[in-house]
Tab-separated table of C-alpha atoms in Angstrom:
chain	number	residue	atom	x	y	z
Y	1	MET	CA	-11.759	-15.574	-2.114
Y	2	VAL	CA	-14.230	-17.599	-4.951
Y	3	LEU	CA	-16.662	-17.087	-5.962
Y	4	SER	CA	-20.070	-19.728	-6.095
Y	5	GLN	CA	-20.728	-21.706	-8.946
Y	6	ASP	CA	-23.889	-19.700	-9.426
Y	7	GLN	CA	-21.848	-15.965	-8.677
Y	8	ALA	CA	-24.314	-15.672	-5.545
Y	9	PHE	CA	-22.007	-16.018	-3.133
Y	10	LEU	CA	-18.419	-14.973	-2.630
Y	11	LEU	CA	-16.595	-16.867	-0.314
Y	12	VAL	CA	-13.858	-14.926	1.531
Y	13	THR	CA	-11.005	-16.573	3.574
Y	14	ASN	CA	-10.005	-14.441	7.087
Y	15	ALA	CA	-6.701	-16.263	7.556
Y	16	GLY	CA	-5.643	-13.975	11.214
Y	17	SER	CA	-9.398	-14.526	11.958
Y	18	ASP	CA	-9.759	-18.300	12.030
Y	19	SER	CA	-12.511	-17.530	9.739
Y	20	LEU	CA	-14.621	-17.749	6.558
Y	21	SER	CA	-17.158	-14.966	5.258
Y	22	VAL	CA	-19.606	-15.576	2.908
Y	23	LEU	CA	-20.892	-12.444	1.137
Y	24	ARG	CA	-23.775	-11.676	-0.976
Y	25	VAL	CA	-23.034	-10.488	-4.910
Y	26	GLY	CA	-25.456	-7.759	-5.952
Y	27	LYS	CA	-24.966	-5.723	-9.379
Y	28	ASP	CA	-22.552	-3.351	-7.728
Y	29	THR	CA	-22.614	-4.659	-3.996
Y	30	LEU	CA	-20.798	-7.292	-1.210
Y	31	GLU	CA	-23.067	-7.970	1.948
Y	32	LEU	CA	-22.005	-9.649	4.095
Y	33	SER	CA	-24.023	-13.039	5.289
Y	34	ASP	CA	-22.585	-14.861	7.176
Y	35	ILE	CA	-19.222	-16.280	9.183
Y	36	GLN	CA	-17.934	-18.990	10.518
Y	37	PRO	CA	-14.550	-20.554	12.144
Y	38	THR	CA	-12.793	-22.904	9.996
Y	39	SER	CA	-10.722	-24.456	12.790
Y	40	ASP	CA	-13.310	-26.419	14.130
Y	41	GLY	CA	-11.442	-26.808	17.593
Y	42	VAL	CA	-9.172	-29.278	16.262
Y	43	GLY	CA	-6.131	-27.011	15.895
Y	44	PRO	CA	-5.045	-24.074	15.525
Y	45	GLY	CA	-6.829	-21.493	12.040
Y	46	PHE	CA	-4.902	-19.734	9.472
Y	47	PRO	CA	-7.681	-20.299	6.607
Y	48	ASN	CA	-6.499	-19.565	3.633
Y	49	SER	CA	-8.010	-20.820	0.414
Y	50	VAL	CA	-11.752	-22.006	-0.263
Y	51	THR	CA	-13.982	-24.417	-2.258
Y	52	GLN	CA	-17.029	-25.089	-3.049
Y	53	HIS	CA	-19.047	-27.689	-5.150
Y	54	GLY	CA	-22.686	-27.469	-5.054
Y	55	ASP	CA	-23.919	-26.595	-0.992
Y	56	LEU	CA	-20.530	-27.642	-0.156
Y	57	VAL	CA	-17.755	-25.815	0.770
Y	58	TYR	CA	-14.934	-26.821	1.908
Y	59	ALA	CA	-11.554	-24.673	3.764
Y	60	LEU	CA	-7.936	-24.878	3.570
Y	61	ASN	CA	-6.410	-24.715	7.748
Y	62	ALA	CA	-2.455	-23.977	6.737
Y	63	ALA	CA	-1.101	-23.231	10.332
Y	64	GLY	CA	0.578	-26.284	12.614
Y	65	GLU	CA	-0.716	-29.742	11.250
Y	66	GLY	CA	-2.743	-28.065	8.917
Y	67	SER	CA	-6.403	-29.257	8.466
Y	68	VAL	CA	-9.864	-28.936	5.497
Y	69	THR	CA	-12.865	-28.542	7.127
Y	70	GLY	CA	-16.290	-29.025	5.729
Y	71	PHE	CA	-19.513	-26.741	5.498
Y	72	ARG	CA	-22.908	-26.796	4.114
Y	73	LEU	CA	-23.787	-23.409	2.124
Y	74	SER	CA	-27.616	-22.370	2.026
Y	75	ASP	CA	-29.208	-20.701	-0.757
Y	76	GLN	CA	-29.388	-17.773	1.521
Y	77	GLY	CA	-25.358	-17.746	1.755
Y	78	LYS	CA	-25.368	-19.400	5.271
Y	79	LEU	CA	-23.022	-21.944	6.530
Y	80	THR	CA	-23.342	-24.855	8.267
Y	81	PRO	CA	-20.990	-27.205	9.602
Y	82	ILE	CA	-20.264	-30.318	9.033
Y	83	PRO	CA	-20.565	-32.322	11.972
Y	84	GLY	CA	-16.630	-34.314	11.627
Y	85	SER	CA	-15.494	-33.439	8.786
Y	86	THR	CA	-12.365	-31.905	10.208
Y	87	ARG	CA	-9.158	-33.654	7.998
Y	88	LEU	CA	-5.569	-33.487	9.769
Y	89	LEU	CA	-3.098	-33.057	7.152
Y	90	ALA	CA	0.238	-33.925	8.534
Y	91	ALA	CA	1.814	-30.374	7.724
Y	92	ASN	CA	4.310	-29.846	9.620
Y	93	GLN	CA	3.307	-25.978	9.772
Y	94	VAL	CA	3.876	-23.651	12.940
Y	95	ASP	CA	1.223	-21.145	13.911
Y	96	PRO	CA	0.842	-18.771	12.035
Y	97	PRO	CA	2.609	-20.482	8.525
Y	98	ASP	CA	5.805	-20.043	6.991
Y	99	THR	CA	4.570	-19.474	3.810
Y	100	LEU	CA	7.478	-20.482	2.323
Y	101	PHE	CA	6.345	-24.158	3.468
Y	102	ASN	CA	2.417	-24.084	3.880
Y	103	PRO	CA	-0.326	-25.659	2.464
Y	104	ALA	CA	-1.043	-23.035	-0.589
Y	105	GLN	CA	-4.481	-24.519	-1.914
Y	106	VAL	CA	-7.871	-26.363	-1.438
Y	107	SER	CA	-9.457	-27.439	-4.478
Y	108	PHE	CA	-12.677	-29.895	-5.463
Y	109	THR	CA	-12.143	-31.698	-8.989
Y	110	PRO	CA	-14.464	-30.437	-11.703
Y	111	ASP	CA	-16.371	-33.261	-10.917
Y	112	GLY	CA	-16.580	-32.854	-7.138
Y	113	GLY	CA	-15.724	-36.418	-6.429
Y	114	GLN	CA	-12.133	-36.133	-4.884
Y	115	LEU	CA	-11.402	-32.750	-3.074
Y	116	VAL	CA	-7.536	-31.447	-3.728
Y	117	VAL	CA	-4.818	-29.971	-1.166
Y	118	THR	CA	-0.827	-28.942	-2.259
Y	119	ILE	CA	1.788	-28.526	0.844
Y	120	LYS	CA	5.320	-26.187	-0.843
Y	121	ASP	CA	7.049	-27.852	1.519
Y	122	GLY	CA	9.770	-25.798	0.759
Y	123	PRO	CA	12.754	-26.591	-1.673
Y	124	ALA	CA	14.901	-29.392	-0.652
Y	125	ALA	CA	17.316	-29.131	1.855
Y	126	GLY	CA	21.148	-27.217	1.276
Y	127	LEU	CA	18.918	-25.372	-1.226
Y	128	LEU	CA	18.636	-22.477	1.005
Y	129	ASP	CA	21.251	-21.961	3.708
Y	130	GLY	CA	20.249	-22.680	6.841
Y	131	VAL	CA	16.410	-23.710	5.779
Y	132	THR	CA	14.829	-27.284	6.321
Y	133	PRO	CA	12.208	-28.536	4.324
Y	134	THR	CA	8.658	-29.206	6.068
Y	135	GLY	CA	8.095	-32.867	3.820
Y	136	PRO	CA	8.661	-33.468	0.678
Y	137	SER	CA	6.711	-31.174	-1.609
Y	138	ARG	CA	2.998	-32.963	-1.283
Y	139	VAL	CA	-0.176	-33.459	-3.333
Y	140	LEU	CA	-3.368	-34.640	-1.142
Y	141	VAL	CA	-6.598	-36.246	-2.559
Y	142	PHE	CA	-9.480	-37.075	-0.625
Y	143	ASP	CA	-12.239	-38.789	-1.921
Y	144	VAL	CA	-16.089	-36.750	-1.032
Y	145	LEU	CA	-17.834	-39.186	0.345
Y	146	ASP	CA	-21.990	-39.125	-0.189
Y	147	ASP	CA	-22.806	-37.444	3.326
Y	148	GLY	CA	-20.314	-34.522	2.658
Y	149	GLN	CA	-17.423	-35.579	4.839
Y	150	LEU	CA	-14.340	-36.852	2.920
Y	151	ALA	CA	-12.721	-40.331	3.393
Y	152	GLN	CA	-10.930	-40.946	6.962
Y	153	ALA	CA	-7.323	-40.769	4.928
Y	154	PHE	CA	-5.888	-39.185	1.616
Y	155	THR	CA	-4.025	-40.108	-0.964
Y	156	ARG	CA	-0.330	-38.516	-0.964
Y	157	THR	CA	1.853	-37.751	-4.103
Y	158	ASP	CA	5.419	-36.872	-3.465
Y	159	LEU	CA	7.074	-34.198	-5.954
Y	160	ASP	CA	10.306	-33.702	-4.726
Y	161	ASN	CA	10.674	-30.638	-3.131
Y	162	ASP	CA	9.178	-28.553	-6.559
Y	163	GLY	CA	6.621	-26.322	-4.974
Y	164	PRO	CA	3.283	-27.030	-5.720
Y	165	PHE	CA	1.229	-23.880	-4.888
Y	166	GLY	CA	-1.490	-22.649	-6.583
Y	167	PHE	CA	-3.359	-24.858	-9.414
Y	168	SER	CA	-6.504	-25.439	-11.428
Y	169	PHE	CA	-8.188	-28.143	-13.435
Y	170	ASP	CA	-8.551	-28.147	-17.213
Y	171	ALA	CA	-11.630	-29.327	-18.869
Y	172	ALA	CA	-11.105	-32.965	-18.598
Y	173	GLY	CA	-10.453	-32.672	-14.887
Y	174	HIS	CA	-5.950	-32.666	-15.643
Y	175	LEU	CA	-4.380	-31.215	-13.037
Y	176	LEU	CA	-2.349	-27.928	-13.457
Y	177	THR	CA	-0.072	-27.027	-10.794
Y	178	ALA	CA	2.127	-24.580	-10.318
Y	179	MET	CA	5.695	-25.199	-8.922
Y	180	PHE	CA	7.539	-22.363	-7.003
Y	181	VAL	CA	10.663	-24.173	-7.023
Y	182	GLY	CA	10.314	-26.601	-10.062
Y	183	GLY	CA	12.469	-25.833	-12.384
Y	184	ASP	CA	16.946	-25.153	-12.547
Y	185	ASP	CA	18.459	-23.263	-9.968
Y	186	LEU	CA	15.683	-22.471	-7.238
Y	187	ALA	CA	13.559	-20.726	-10.972
Y	188	GLY	CA	10.333	-22.132	-11.369
Y	189	ALA	CA	8.130	-24.999	-13.022
Y	190	ALA	CA	4.741	-26.053	-13.989
Y	191	GLY	CA	3.163	-29.388	-14.543
Y	192	SER	CA	0.634	-31.577	-15.059
Y	193	PHE	CA	-0.633	-34.885	-13.463
Y	194	GLN	CA	-4.255	-37.763	-14.345
Y	195	ILE	CA	-5.765	-38.212	-11.007
Y	196	ASN	CA	-6.392	-41.900	-11.306
Y	197	ALA	CA	-9.720	-42.682	-9.203
Y	198	ASP	CA	-7.601	-44.289	-6.689
Y	199	GLY	CA	-5.982	-40.728	-6.189
Y	200	THR	CA	-2.929	-41.518	-7.138
Y	201	LEU	CA	-0.996	-39.159	-10.036
Y	202	THR	CA	0.233	-40.204	-12.778
Y	203	PRO	CA	2.651	-37.672	-14.911
Y	204	ILE	CA	1.268	-35.833	-17.698
Y	205	THR	CA	4.005	-33.694	-18.219
Y	206	ARG	CA	6.221	-33.335	-14.915
Y	207	THR	CA	7.605	-30.142	-15.115
Y	208	ALA	CA	7.560	-27.554	-17.317
Y	209	LYS	CA	10.383	-25.361	-16.091
Y	210	VAL	CA	11.268	-21.646	-16.779
Y	211	SER	CA	13.811	-19.152	-15.684
Y	212	GLN	CA	10.840	-17.204	-13.774
Y	213	LEU	CA	11.461	-16.975	-10.022
Y	214	ASP	CA	8.423	-17.836	-7.720
Y	215	PRO	CA	5.177	-19.570	-10.022
Y	216	CYS	CA	2.732	-19.603	-7.690
Y	217	TRP	CA	-0.592	-19.285	-9.493
Y	218	LEU	CA	-1.535	-20.999	-12.627
Y	219	GLU	CA	-4.583	-20.541	-14.515
Y	220	ASN	CA	-5.960	-21.949	-17.598
Y	221	ASN	CA	-8.684	-20.809	-20.481
Y	222	GLY	CA	-8.985	-24.205	-22.228
Y	223	LYS	CA	-6.128	-23.412	-24.524
Y	224	PHE	CA	-3.131	-21.559	-22.383
Y	225	ALA	CA	-1.769	-21.634	-18.975
Y	226	PHE	CA	-0.370	-18.860	-17.574
Y	227	THR	CA	1.800	-18.383	-13.609
Y	228	ALA	CA	2.308	-15.458	-12.123
Y	229	ASN	CA	5.798	-14.558	-11.205
Y	230	TYR	CA	5.972	-13.929	-7.922
Y	231	THR	CA	9.565	-12.180	-7.239
Y	232	SER	CA	10.596	-11.720	-11.129
Y	233	GLY	CA	6.855	-9.681	-11.870
Y	234	THR	CA	6.003	-11.895	-14.970
Y	235	ILE	CA	3.605	-13.697	-16.262
Y	236	SER	CA	4.467	-17.299	-18.333
Y	237	SER	CA	2.483	-18.574	-20.316
Y	238	PHE	CA	2.154	-22.743	-21.587
Y	239	ARG	CA	0.429	-24.657	-24.257
Y	240	LEU	CA	-2.277	-26.780	-23.174
Y	241	GLY	CA	-2.748	-30.176	-25.548
Y	242	ASP	CA	-6.463	-32.059	-25.440
Y	243	ASP	CA	-4.481	-34.718	-23.225
Y	244	GLY	CA	-3.402	-32.107	-20.560
Y	245	SER	CA	0.098	-32.023	-21.656
Y	246	LEU	CA	2.339	-28.212	-20.878
Y	247	THR	CA	4.963	-26.544	-23.398
Y	248	VAL	CA	6.010	-22.801	-22.339
Y	249	LEU	CA	5.240	-20.558	-24.747
Y	250	ASP	CA	6.766	-17.731	-23.428
Y	251	GLU	CA	8.477	-17.289	-20.245
Y	252	GLN	CA	7.679	-13.505	-20.055
Y	253	ALA	CA	4.848	-13.227	-22.116
Y	254	GLY	CA	3.147	-9.957	-19.342
Y	255	PHE	CA	5.697	-8.336	-17.653
Y	256	THR	CA	3.906	-6.059	-14.350
Y	257	ASP	CA	5.125	-2.921	-13.499
Y	258	GLU	CA	7.663	-2.791	-10.248
Y	259	SER	CA	6.976	1.114	-8.980
Y	260	ALA	CA	10.763	1.247	-8.430
Y	261	GLY	CA	11.096	4.190	-6.035
Y	262	THR	CA	7.524	4.800	-5.904
Y	263	PRO	CA	6.682	5.586	-2.119
Y	264	GLY	CA	5.218	3.122	0.014
Y	265	ALA	CA	6.011	0.814	-2.618
Y	266	SER	CA	7.489	-2.698	-1.470
Y	267	GLN	CA	10.897	-3.629	-1.704
Y	268	GLN	CA	10.440	-6.125	-3.670
Y	269	GLY	CA	8.537	-5.084	-6.935
Y	270	SER	CA	4.686	-5.039	-8.001
Y	271	THR	CA	4.492	-9.011	-6.110
Y	272	PRO	CA	1.707	-10.978	-8.700
Y	273	LEU	CA	-0.607	-12.780	-7.034
Y	274	ASP	CA	-3.490	-14.994	-7.734
Y	275	LEU	CA	-4.447	-14.941	-11.247
Y	276	GLY	CA	-8.314	-14.784	-13.030
Y	277	ILE	CA	-9.257	-15.481	-16.336
Y	278	SER	CA	-12.923	-13.986	-17.670
Y	279	PRO	CA	-15.827	-16.692	-17.956
Y	280	ASP	CA	-15.171	-16.428	-22.087
Y	281	GLY	CA	-11.115	-17.202	-21.764
Y	282	ARG	CA	-10.443	-13.254	-23.639
Y	283	PHE	CA	-9.273	-11.469	-20.551
Y	284	LEU	CA	-6.549	-12.769	-18.046
Y	285	TYR	CA	-6.373	-10.695	-14.589
Y	286	ASP	CA	-3.473	-10.456	-12.245
Y	287	VAL	CA	-3.631	-8.946	-8.681
Y	288	LEU	CA	0.197	-7.228	-7.883
Y	289	PRO	CA	-0.072	-5.942	-3.590
Y	290	GLY	CA	3.714	-4.635	-4.266
Y	291	SER	CA	1.636	-2.031	-6.500
Y	292	GLY	CA	-1.257	-1.788	-5.242
Y	293	SER	CA	-2.829	-2.360	-8.298
Y	294	VAL	CA	-4.459	-5.272	-10.781
Y	295	GLY	CA	-2.939	-6.031	-13.855
Y	296	ALA	CA	-5.100	-6.933	-17.470
Y	297	TRP	CA	-3.832	-8.857	-20.605
Y	298	ARG	CA	-6.153	-9.447	-23.578
Y	299	ILE	CA	-5.759	-13.067	-24.396
Y	300	GLU	CA	-4.979	-13.792	-28.520
Y	301	ASP	CA	-5.570	-16.697	-30.453
Y	302	ASP	CA	-2.487	-17.951	-30.343
Y	303	GLY	CA	-1.709	-17.803	-26.366
Y	304	SER	CA	0.421	-14.254	-26.360
Y	305	LEU	CA	-0.791	-11.505	-23.655
Y	306	THR	CA	-1.377	-7.680	-25.124
Y	307	LYS	CA	-1.217	-5.323	-21.830
Y	308	ILE	CA	-5.029	-3.178	-21.262
Y	309	GLY	CA	-2.869	-1.768	-17.942
Y	310	GLU	CA	-2.802	-1.510	-14.541
Y	311	TYR	CA	-6.069	-0.583	-12.169
Y	312	GLY	CA	-5.986	-0.028	-8.775
Y	313	GLY	CA	-4.992	2.470	-6.151
Y	314	LEU	CA	-5.138	-0.202	-3.990
Y	315	SER	CA	-2.736	-0.425	-0.513
Y	316	ARG	CA	0.317	-2.347	-1.357
Y	317	THR	CA	2.742	-4.266	0.815
Y	318	VAL	CA	4.493	-2.696	3.587
Y	319	ASP	CA	8.251	-2.943	3.429
Y	320	GLY	CA	10.266	-5.741	3.395
Y	321	ASP	CA	8.298	-8.458	1.719
Y	322	ARG	CA	11.411	-9.796	0.497
Y	323	ALA	CA	10.688	-13.759	-0.592
Y	324	PRO	CA	12.003	-16.289	0.478
Y	325	GLU	CA	12.564	-14.271	4.090
Y	326	GLU	CA	8.588	-13.781	4.232
Y	327	ARG	CA	6.395	-13.284	6.952
Y	328	PHE	CA	3.097	-11.992	7.403
Y	329	GLY	CA	2.833	-8.722	9.177
Y	330	PRO	CA	0.785	-5.669	8.949
Y	331	GLY	CA	-0.423	-4.661	5.563
Y	332	GLY	CA	-3.469	-4.974	4.535
Y	333	SER	CA	-2.744	-5.190	0.638
Y	334	PRO	CA	-4.165	-7.353	-1.690
Y	335	ALA	CA	-3.634	-11.402	-2.216
Y	336	GLY	CA	-7.021	-13.217	-4.174
Y	337	ILE	CA	-8.879	-12.351	-7.275
Y	338	ASP	CA	-11.885	-13.842	-8.903
Y	339	VAL	CA	-13.598	-12.682	-12.133
Y	340	LEU	CA	-17.535	-12.626	-12.772
């Protein structure tokens, strides 16, 4: 889910319903203002990411060949599909997609001139028994045209099956991405790249490796970047240079409670997913579906994290969420977060 730039609307993907919801943000309430299908009749849906810039909204469909499709967002919170805006991604997925391989995130660049999609594709063949990657781990970049459509073709950069996942941009527009198998022995990494005018990527820090497992999401506050490490139950921190470079600061900067032995807790622990940073850059929040809570930390001036607490009483994931065999199933646990 993503807050609109003016914080007036919350955009939420409904993967199981192949639709996108818009909710008007009130002082203490959310009011549904629209729901629209995302597949546009072209292949399966399973939307799992959404992005907005101005009145343009694009949703990422992760199933089948994968696609992105566009809408106009009105001041009343209504979505109007943009005819002919759907672009296929050659994602090589099943329906529903496999969470080890699927397209992970879509986002406009800060200036709105390009649209970026990450496709995990899984670890390289042979690293896991019986696992065949669906591609080389890809970052796709589309040019955004004046009429709100995308260029017919994307520019693709392959990342050696490092598993690009959640990403964010720094103030200069550099792409900062988590790579869930970009480190050694299936551990993870983060990387940073310059997005060129032709859509190619120039590495700045190709891999800042950590020993933590499954860095899935990455957010930054302009000085430091942080990854949520799904299987390790930790947060790693990185120093962010003015040139977009990333340097590992602390592989275990933050810890999430695993709720071990708690009835109804997931078998794997807290399973940290999506991250959010407050607009002033001082506080970090991580949604923890394994323990049914949201963890909160204060970001200190040196980039270290001081834990404030965990809050929630939210629904937990069901037993059995063991990566990489995980499949979508019943649960209703929290999965995304954004911060006003």
